[in-house]
């Protein structure tokens, strides 16, 4: 038996829960079915609208402004070579991986009897057919979430030259009136390898920022090695809110460098991953501004280094292809099983003088601390139409037995697709966090963070409980490339803690509403446009609110 420890700290202490997991056997993969010898590999990539579906001038124009994905992009995702032994699960995993790239609206992967008359008995050819999704983005847009409006103008291409690279130029203004200009580029396959490179540079009202990263992620379940190296510099204002207004802000200049490497052992569905990781951060703080600045603890300039190891475990029972989970009928891949993660190491911290911490609360000087982070997730699928997931995560940082920072996150989600066209969806989440040396933690609640009907950041604190209940309805209605769904929903929240929030746990704050869901795999991929009209039922500090309208991309919650 192997013991994995979960850290779930609360109120300055930690609760240790030992979850005993049976150690897996590294013999044959128990779920492996009939095997074949891989023969020829056939790849057919298609445009956004294939022949026969590009009858309109608009669809022909969309095809004309799009680079069709090159065959080499698909071929790089295939890890087996002709002559090697494969099974049906290889084809299924490859199909999931290709969908996850975000390049394709449709993917079909098959192992078919070989067309080579000289192939040995039991040989199967691999046939891959893909149809692209729209990759060109050009124009301007706006997001309306509650009473906050943000705008942007951008030009982007997420399949540059058909080689899978992404380039984007954008200018945006958030609901604080802050402007951000940014340029980014992702090289999906550096020099034709499995290494990915990311470059980002830009400018905000606070200053310039950049980041660069190189990574070689795990490309398939039985992949054995992964690494990641990245560095960046940014300047921003850490804002603190009260009743949807900024009452304090702390200018921060942040430099960071991090590197990690991981090794995996086991079978396709049951494996361990061990790794090494290190992170360096240099944070420089300016004096707090705003009416509540005197109440805010600001540390002195701080350098920190974390060095430690990671251990994770996965026991997967199956993968499901599910439709209508998020209202629209596109395919979503659901991983059923259990995963666990542990990171532990030493955290070295050096804080200079000059902060504004109250007397006796300063953390100036050097210290070497212990930092531990854990996460446990479990997803079950009882029957063909029901899914439920649970996730518990925690982190703690201690110095000589004294807790300096901690955080706990708990999430439960359930979906029932039994009564099609209705999908009943439920979610509950709880978060609590505390930081005694760095900047104080403040959690916010409102329309943008999941409590529909209330202004953004109307509720603040350091502990939040949030519930959602939705009836997601497939309308079985399509116009051109768009599918439509509807939703009836209710939300409830409790909030407590300090940093300009209530001292005690207060609530519930409730709301309900109706909404429209719009999807299009050729144009939006697997994203869902969410349009909601929300009705808040409760006053906050004697203040009532009108119904709120919001339009944004992405569901409030999903699996």
XYZ file of C-alpha atoms in Angstrom:
559
model
C 0.000 0.000 0.000
C 1.139 3.538 -0.765
C 0.094 6.560 1.277
C -0.560 9.970 -0.277
C -1.100 12.842 2.147
C -3.654 15.569 1.474
C -3.147 18.916 3.180
C -6.416 20.705 3.966
C -5.458 23.607 6.265
C -7.996 25.865 7.937
C -7.855 28.703 10.476
C -4.079 28.612 10.724
C -3.818 24.858 11.185
C -3.796 21.903 8.819
C -5.800 18.720 8.676
C -3.864 15.716 7.384
C -5.973 13.087 5.647
C -4.149 9.932 4.588
C -5.668 8.426 1.460
C -4.373 4.884 1.049
C -4.192 3.858 -2.574
C -3.380 0.374 -3.763
C -0.022 0.349 -5.526
C -0.493 -0.611 -9.173
C 1.115 -3.570 -10.850
C 3.427 -2.710 -13.718
C 2.624 -5.847 -15.706
C 0.421 -6.066 -18.778
C -2.154 -3.341 -19.283
C -5.305 -5.087 -18.080
C -7.553 -3.105 -20.406
C -5.640 -3.937 -23.571
C -7.779 -5.643 -26.213
C -6.986 -7.207 -29.565
C -3.666 -6.043 -30.986
C -2.579 -5.386 -34.555
C 0.554 -4.611 -36.510
C 0.440 -1.032 -37.742
C 0.613 -0.794 -41.526
C 0.228 2.289 -43.675
C -0.703 5.676 -42.240
C -3.254 7.624 -44.293
C -3.968 11.242 -43.393
C -6.701 13.348 -44.977
C -7.022 16.949 -43.771
C -10.034 18.978 -44.854
C -11.026 22.623 -45.013
C -13.524 24.279 -42.672
C -16.359 23.635 -45.097
C -15.743 20.589 -47.322
C -17.008 20.278 -50.863
C -20.770 20.018 -50.879
C -21.076 22.223 -47.780
C -19.344 25.333 -49.155
C -22.215 26.352 -51.393
C -22.607 29.923 -50.111
C -20.290 32.804 -51.001
C -19.584 33.404 -47.291
C -18.458 29.822 -46.721
C -16.262 29.933 -49.803
C -14.738 33.180 -48.506
C -14.067 31.588 -45.102
C -12.327 28.657 -46.791
C -10.317 31.020 -48.994
C -8.940 32.963 -46.004
C -7.898 29.810 -44.141
C -4.744 27.687 -44.341
C -5.754 24.036 -44.341
C -3.793 22.078 -41.751
C -0.810 20.345 -43.275
C -0.557 16.585 -43.125
C 2.735 16.888 -41.206
C 0.917 18.506 -38.248
C -1.273 15.437 -37.813
C 1.643 13.080 -38.438
C 3.668 14.668 -35.606
C 0.923 13.717 -33.149
C 1.242 10.007 -34.069
C 3.707 8.294 -31.752
C 3.594 4.767 -33.247
C 5.331 3.846 -36.505
C 4.506 1.203 -39.139
C 5.470 -2.264 -37.942
C 4.756 -1.539 -34.264
C 2.004 -3.232 -32.259
C -1.118 -1.128 -31.613
C -4.668 -1.623 -30.380
C -8.002 0.162 -30.650
C -7.228 2.389 -27.659
C -4.287 3.871 -29.564
C -6.696 5.128 -32.237
C -9.106 6.443 -29.611
C -6.358 8.292 -27.748
C -4.991 9.803 -30.951
C -8.484 11.073 -31.787
C -8.784 12.708 -28.351
C -5.336 14.273 -28.663
C -6.123 15.752 -32.073
C -9.371 17.242 -30.749
C -7.434 18.741 -27.832
C -5.128 20.692 -30.178
C -7.985 23.119 -30.892
C -7.259 22.992 -34.631
C -10.095 20.745 -35.748
C -13.884 20.843 -35.803
C -14.128 17.107 -36.540
C -11.679 14.235 -36.116
C -12.139 10.577 -37.077
C -9.363 8.026 -36.459
C -9.774 4.399 -37.556
C -7.755 1.198 -37.735
C -8.887 -0.470 -40.966
C -7.826 -3.697 -42.725
C -4.604 -3.085 -44.617
C -4.793 -2.385 -48.350
C -1.243 -3.666 -48.821
C -1.448 -7.162 -50.376
C 2.015 -7.972 -49.013
C 1.206 -6.989 -45.423
C 1.365 -9.778 -42.805
C -1.854 -11.153 -41.381
C -3.253 -8.972 -38.605
C -1.982 -5.722 -40.117
C -4.199 -2.658 -39.821
C -3.743 0.676 -41.574
C -4.279 3.891 -39.636
C -6.718 6.281 -41.308
C -7.028 9.826 -39.962
C -9.587 12.304 -41.291
C -9.817 15.853 -39.946
C -11.849 18.941 -40.747
C -10.465 22.301 -39.663
C -12.160 24.916 -37.546
C -11.892 28.644 -38.205
C -8.447 29.873 -37.191
C -8.467 33.479 -38.437
C -9.684 36.151 -36.054
C -9.948 39.742 -37.226
C -11.961 42.624 -35.853
C -13.238 44.168 -32.657
C -15.455 42.904 -29.893
C -16.877 43.569 -26.472
C -17.768 41.515 -23.429
C -20.754 42.473 -21.294
C -20.668 40.815 -17.892
C -23.034 42.394 -15.426
C -22.373 46.116 -15.228
C -18.815 45.755 -16.552
C -17.916 46.230 -20.180
C -14.567 45.460 -21.731
C -13.558 45.888 -25.352
C -10.838 44.601 -27.616
C -9.490 44.733 -31.131
C -7.311 41.942 -32.428
C -5.954 40.020 -35.352
C -4.990 36.407 -34.813
C -4.231 33.219 -36.683
C -4.211 29.995 -34.664
C -3.074 27.790 -37.553
C -0.451 29.991 -39.193
C 0.547 28.658 -42.641
C -1.312 25.461 -41.740
C 1.539 24.323 -39.459
C -0.366 24.668 -36.185
C 1.445 27.789 -34.956
C -0.490 30.643 -33.356
C 0.126 34.371 -33.738
C -1.938 37.140 -32.157
C -1.863 40.939 -31.893
C -4.390 42.626 -29.633
C -5.373 45.811 -27.843
C -7.945 45.659 -25.064
C -9.465 47.795 -22.339
C -10.845 46.216 -19.182
C -13.675 47.462 -16.997
C -11.200 49.602 -14.985
C -10.289 51.580 -18.101
C -6.823 49.983 -18.190
C -5.349 49.377 -21.642
C -3.280 46.345 -22.630
C -1.433 45.879 -25.916
C -0.009 42.426 -26.560
C 1.734 40.327 -29.202
C 2.137 36.567 -28.826
C 3.453 33.655 -30.846
C 3.327 29.906 -30.216
C 5.515 27.492 -32.155
C 3.740 24.179 -31.655
C 6.596 22.011 -32.964
C 9.998 23.712 -32.647
C 12.197 22.501 -35.531
C 9.758 19.644 -36.129
C 10.129 18.238 -32.593
C 7.658 17.773 -29.732
C 9.022 20.917 -28.060
C 6.644 23.890 -27.885
C 7.756 27.524 -27.593
C 5.661 30.467 -26.356
C 6.569 34.151 -26.667
C 4.501 37.030 -25.270
C 5.341 40.743 -25.129
C 3.234 43.798 -24.467
C 2.589 47.023 -22.637
C 0.057 48.084 -20.014
C -0.607 51.354 -18.207
C 1.761 50.049 -15.514
C 4.667 49.151 -17.825
C 6.056 46.595 -20.255
C 5.796 42.842 -19.819
C 7.132 39.748 -21.531
C 7.336 36.006 -21.092
C 9.119 33.219 -22.922
C 8.708 29.512 -22.386
C 9.850 26.203 -23.827
C 8.177 22.942 -22.923
C 8.063 19.341 -23.965
C 4.775 18.083 -22.455
C 3.616 14.493 -22.133
C 2.193 13.867 -25.613
C 0.363 10.603 -24.892
C -0.561 8.489 -21.879
C 2.454 6.178 -22.065
C 4.909 8.990 -22.801
C 7.822 8.827 -20.357
C 9.372 12.290 -20.069
C 8.271 15.920 -19.871
C 9.989 19.212 -19.100
C 9.194 22.926 -18.937
C 11.322 26.096 -18.688
C 9.951 29.644 -18.725
C 10.714 33.180 -17.578
C 8.841 36.451 -17.509
C 8.597 40.018 -16.301
C 5.425 41.991 -15.655
C 4.126 45.098 -13.911
C 0.575 45.357 -12.598
C -1.619 46.871 -9.907
C -2.960 44.456 -7.298
C -6.453 45.819 -6.681
C -8.605 45.447 -3.568
C -12.349 46.006 -3.641
C -15.284 46.919 -1.461
C -18.839 46.969 -2.849
C -17.638 46.762 -6.455
C -15.270 49.728 -6.079
C -11.486 49.800 -5.913
C -10.518 51.007 -2.435
C -6.795 50.190 -2.561
C -4.168 49.146 -5.073
C -0.543 48.096 -4.789
C 1.813 48.523 -7.789
C 3.876 45.352 -8.264
C 6.885 44.636 -10.493
C 7.412 40.907 -10.817
C 10.260 38.855 -12.320
C 10.035 35.071 -12.352
C 11.882 32.017 -13.659
C 10.781 28.407 -13.316
C 11.861 24.979 -14.520
C 10.576 21.445 -14.057
C 11.126 17.914 -15.326
C 8.939 14.826 -14.880
C 9.317 11.082 -15.476
C 6.405 8.663 -15.860
C 6.213 4.916 -15.213
C 3.356 2.460 -15.465
C 0.701 1.465 -17.958
C -1.562 3.529 -20.161
C -4.366 3.689 -17.599
C -2.461 3.364 -14.321
C 0.778 5.290 -13.876
C 2.990 7.252 -11.504
C 4.814 10.471 -12.360
C 7.716 11.844 -10.341
C 9.468 15.132 -10.954
C 11.721 17.963 -9.837
C 10.749 21.632 -9.893
C 12.212 25.006 -8.966
C 10.788 28.537 -9.074
C 12.434 31.932 -8.551
C 10.510 35.171 -7.997
C 11.567 38.758 -7.383
C 8.645 40.975 -6.333
C 9.035 44.725 -5.848
C 6.173 46.578 -4.166
C 5.326 50.270 -4.181
C 3.265 51.984 -1.497
C -0.457 51.230 -1.493
C -2.824 53.845 -2.908
C -6.510 54.459 -2.242
C -8.873 55.260 0.615
C -8.245 51.895 2.301
C -4.462 51.926 1.793
C -3.705 52.515 5.517
C -5.503 49.243 6.360
C -3.468 47.192 3.894
C -0.308 45.269 4.767
C 2.335 45.647 2.033
C 5.545 43.591 2.304
C 8.989 44.882 1.480
C 10.648 43.873 -1.776
C 10.930 40.092 -1.671
C 13.035 37.455 -3.377
C 11.962 33.829 -3.070
C 13.119 30.439 -4.329
C 11.232 27.158 -4.166
C 12.958 23.830 -4.837
C 11.290 20.486 -4.407
C 9.850 17.343 -5.883
C 6.513 16.213 -7.252
C 4.697 12.891 -7.198
C 1.430 12.126 -8.964
C -0.690 9.052 -9.592
C -3.460 8.294 -12.066
C -5.822 5.334 -12.111
C -8.072 5.749 -15.160
C -10.941 3.395 -15.895
C -12.142 4.767 -19.239
C -12.623 7.746 -21.525
C -16.077 8.810 -22.675
C -17.152 10.828 -25.694
C -20.117 12.857 -24.449
C -22.518 15.184 -26.235
C -24.889 17.798 -24.741
C -22.905 18.082 -21.501
C -22.549 21.814 -22.168
C -25.935 22.053 -23.950
C -24.490 21.928 -27.475
C -24.058 18.625 -29.304
C -20.310 18.749 -29.987
C -18.154 15.951 -28.567
C -16.462 16.429 -25.203
C -13.872 13.957 -23.926
C -14.430 12.921 -20.301
C -11.700 11.134 -18.343
C -13.145 8.721 -15.757
C -10.953 7.734 -12.820
C -8.789 9.067 -10.004
C -5.747 11.345 -10.018
C -3.601 12.536 -7.113
C -0.755 15.057 -6.932
C 1.776 16.040 -4.262
C 4.454 18.749 -4.359
C 6.776 19.310 -1.412
C 9.977 21.253 -0.946
C 11.909 24.101 0.639
C 10.876 27.732 0.214
C 13.615 30.321 0.788
C 12.362 33.880 1.353
C 14.309 37.149 1.704
C 12.249 40.279 2.418
C 13.900 43.699 2.475
C 12.858 46.520 4.768
C 10.496 49.201 3.558
C 7.134 47.458 3.757
C 4.102 48.802 5.581
C 3.301 45.859 7.855
C 2.097 46.814 11.353
C 4.584 46.598 14.208
C 5.153 42.999 15.221
C 3.701 41.719 11.934
C 6.741 42.321 9.712
C 8.410 39.405 7.898
C 11.646 41.241 7.080
C 14.809 39.180 6.773
C 15.595 35.694 5.567
C 13.802 32.467 6.335
C 13.707 28.906 5.020
C 10.227 27.421 5.091
C 8.437 24.217 4.148
C 5.857 24.334 1.362
C 3.455 21.516 0.457
C 0.690 21.410 -2.170
C -1.703 18.542 -2.859
C -4.655 17.748 -5.096
C -6.992 14.737 -5.311
C -9.618 14.377 -8.060
C -12.122 11.629 -8.767
C -14.671 11.359 -11.586
C -17.268 8.600 -11.847
C -19.773 7.723 -14.566
C -22.564 5.567 -13.079
C -24.385 4.489 -16.223
C -24.281 6.012 -19.678
C -25.852 9.372 -18.849
C -24.638 10.384 -15.388
C -21.330 11.943 -14.367
C -20.033 13.218 -11.039
C -16.668 14.636 -10.019
C -15.012 15.656 -6.756
C -11.782 17.583 -6.303
C -9.919 18.612 -3.149
C -6.786 20.762 -3.273
C -4.709 22.334 -0.547
C -1.434 24.123 0.051
C 0.436 25.213 3.154
C 3.664 27.076 3.916
C 5.169 26.885 7.390
C 8.150 28.424 9.158
C 9.358 26.634 12.270
C 5.907 25.227 12.974
C 4.103 28.536 12.378
C 1.721 28.634 9.412
C 2.521 31.545 7.078
C 0.127 30.838 4.197
C -2.471 28.249 3.228
C -5.318 27.630 0.822
C -8.102 25.049 0.461
C -10.273 24.416 -2.615
C -13.117 21.885 -2.766
C -15.312 21.271 -5.831
C -18.227 18.892 -6.451
C -20.002 18.640 -9.811
C -22.752 16.396 -11.172
C -24.449 16.057 -14.562
C -27.483 13.982 -15.541
C -28.277 13.615 -19.255
C -31.030 11.027 -18.759
C -33.934 13.265 -19.736
C -32.740 14.513 -23.111
C -33.093 17.269 -24.331
C -32.551 18.338 -20.696
C -29.175 18.136 -18.953
C -29.398 18.732 -15.211
C -26.150 20.208 -13.895
C -25.082 20.954 -10.315
C -21.877 22.418 -8.888
C -20.670 23.497 -5.461
C -17.272 24.989 -4.633
C -15.601 26.217 -1.468
C -12.399 28.270 -1.256
C -10.581 29.700 1.735
C -7.112 31.248 1.751
C -4.776 33.207 3.999
C -1.373 34.866 3.458
C 0.523 36.328 6.429
C 3.739 37.477 4.698
C 2.931 38.490 1.117
C 0.061 40.661 -0.066
C -3.270 39.776 1.583
C -5.588 37.406 -0.271
C -8.961 38.736 -1.385
C -11.577 36.561 -3.093
C -14.333 38.312 -5.040
C -17.855 37.303 -6.012
C -20.164 38.692 -8.674
C -21.336 38.149 -12.227
C -17.875 37.544 -13.665
C -16.891 35.029 -10.965
C -20.046 32.909 -11.097
C -22.646 34.646 -8.887
C -24.896 35.803 -11.692
C -27.161 38.795 -11.103
C -24.801 40.722 -8.819
C -22.257 43.353 -9.917
C -18.681 42.186 -10.329
C -16.714 42.075 -7.061
C -19.768 43.147 -5.069
C -18.897 40.571 -2.400
C -15.343 40.124 -1.085
C -13.627 38.069 1.590
C -11.157 35.252 2.103
C -13.666 32.375 2.147
C -16.366 31.707 -0.433
C -19.032 29.016 -0.838
C -20.777 28.979 -4.235
C -23.612 26.770 -5.555
C -25.045 26.437 -9.079
C -28.046 24.525 -10.421
C -28.838 24.510 -14.144
C -31.258 22.891 -16.564
C -29.401 22.947 -19.898
C -31.828 22.405 -22.778
C -30.897 21.346 -26.292
C -33.276 23.265 -28.575
C -32.498 21.001 -31.551
C -32.263 24.200 -33.581
C -29.555 25.036 -36.092
C -29.047 28.049 -38.319
C -26.283 27.594 -40.857
C -23.273 26.459 -38.782
C -24.723 27.458 -35.397
C -26.473 25.251 -32.833
C -28.669 26.711 -30.112
C -29.527 25.737 -26.561
C -31.236 27.328 -23.579
C -30.703 27.260 -19.829
C -32.633 27.921 -16.627
C -30.326 28.487 -13.669
C -30.055 29.413 -10.009
C -27.006 30.513 -7.992
C -26.356 30.940 -4.267
C -23.277 32.150 -2.395
C -21.910 32.750 1.088
C -18.842 34.891 1.785
C -16.780 35.696 4.859
C -13.373 36.796 6.092
C -11.402 39.991 6.273
C -9.647 42.418 3.858
C -12.590 44.844 3.641
C -15.124 41.989 3.645
C -17.519 40.753 6.344
C -15.941 39.289 9.456
C -18.460 36.434 9.679
C -19.758 34.021 7.066
C -22.749 35.813 5.485
C -25.428 34.737 3.036
C -27.019 33.233 1.173
C -27.028 35.676 -1.719
C -29.251 34.108 -4.362
C -30.231 34.687 -7.968
C -31.953 32.946 -10.869
C -32.293 33.522 -14.564
C -32.543 32.258 -18.107
C -30.020 32.139 -20.896
C -29.138 31.205 -24.444
C -26.235 28.981 -25.497
C -24.716 29.195 -28.986
C -22.134 26.831 -30.427
C -20.458 26.228 -33.782
C -17.631 23.718 -34.124
C -16.451 25.131 -37.494
C -16.340 28.712 -36.168
C -16.093 28.511 -32.345
C -14.526 25.085 -31.915
C -15.733 23.600 -28.636
C -16.418 26.978 -27.073
C -19.935 27.993 -26.053
C -21.217 31.561 -26.286
C -23.132 32.176 -23.046
C -25.858 34.860 -22.969
C -27.662 35.238 -19.607
C -30.341 37.414 -18.030
C -30.022 37.187 -14.233
C -32.343 38.314 -11.420
C -30.762 38.925 -7.974
C -33.024 38.298 -4.975
C -31.055 39.653 -1.999
C -29.772 43.020 -0.831
C -26.096 43.526 -0.021
C -25.564 45.961 2.863
C -29.017 47.409 2.202
C -28.413 47.858 -1.530
C -30.646 46.125 -4.095
C -29.805 45.443 -7.735
C -31.545 45.420 -11.097
C -31.486 42.376 -13.400
C -28.182 41.969 -15.221
C -27.407 40.935 -18.783
C -24.141 39.197 -19.677
C -22.589 37.791 -22.843
C -19.269 35.968 -22.784
C -17.538 32.832 -24.051
C -17.532 29.746 -21.833
C -19.854 28.053 -19.345
C -19.869 28.982 -15.651
C -18.840 25.381 -14.907
C -18.249 22.100 -16.704
C -16.527 18.776 -16.055
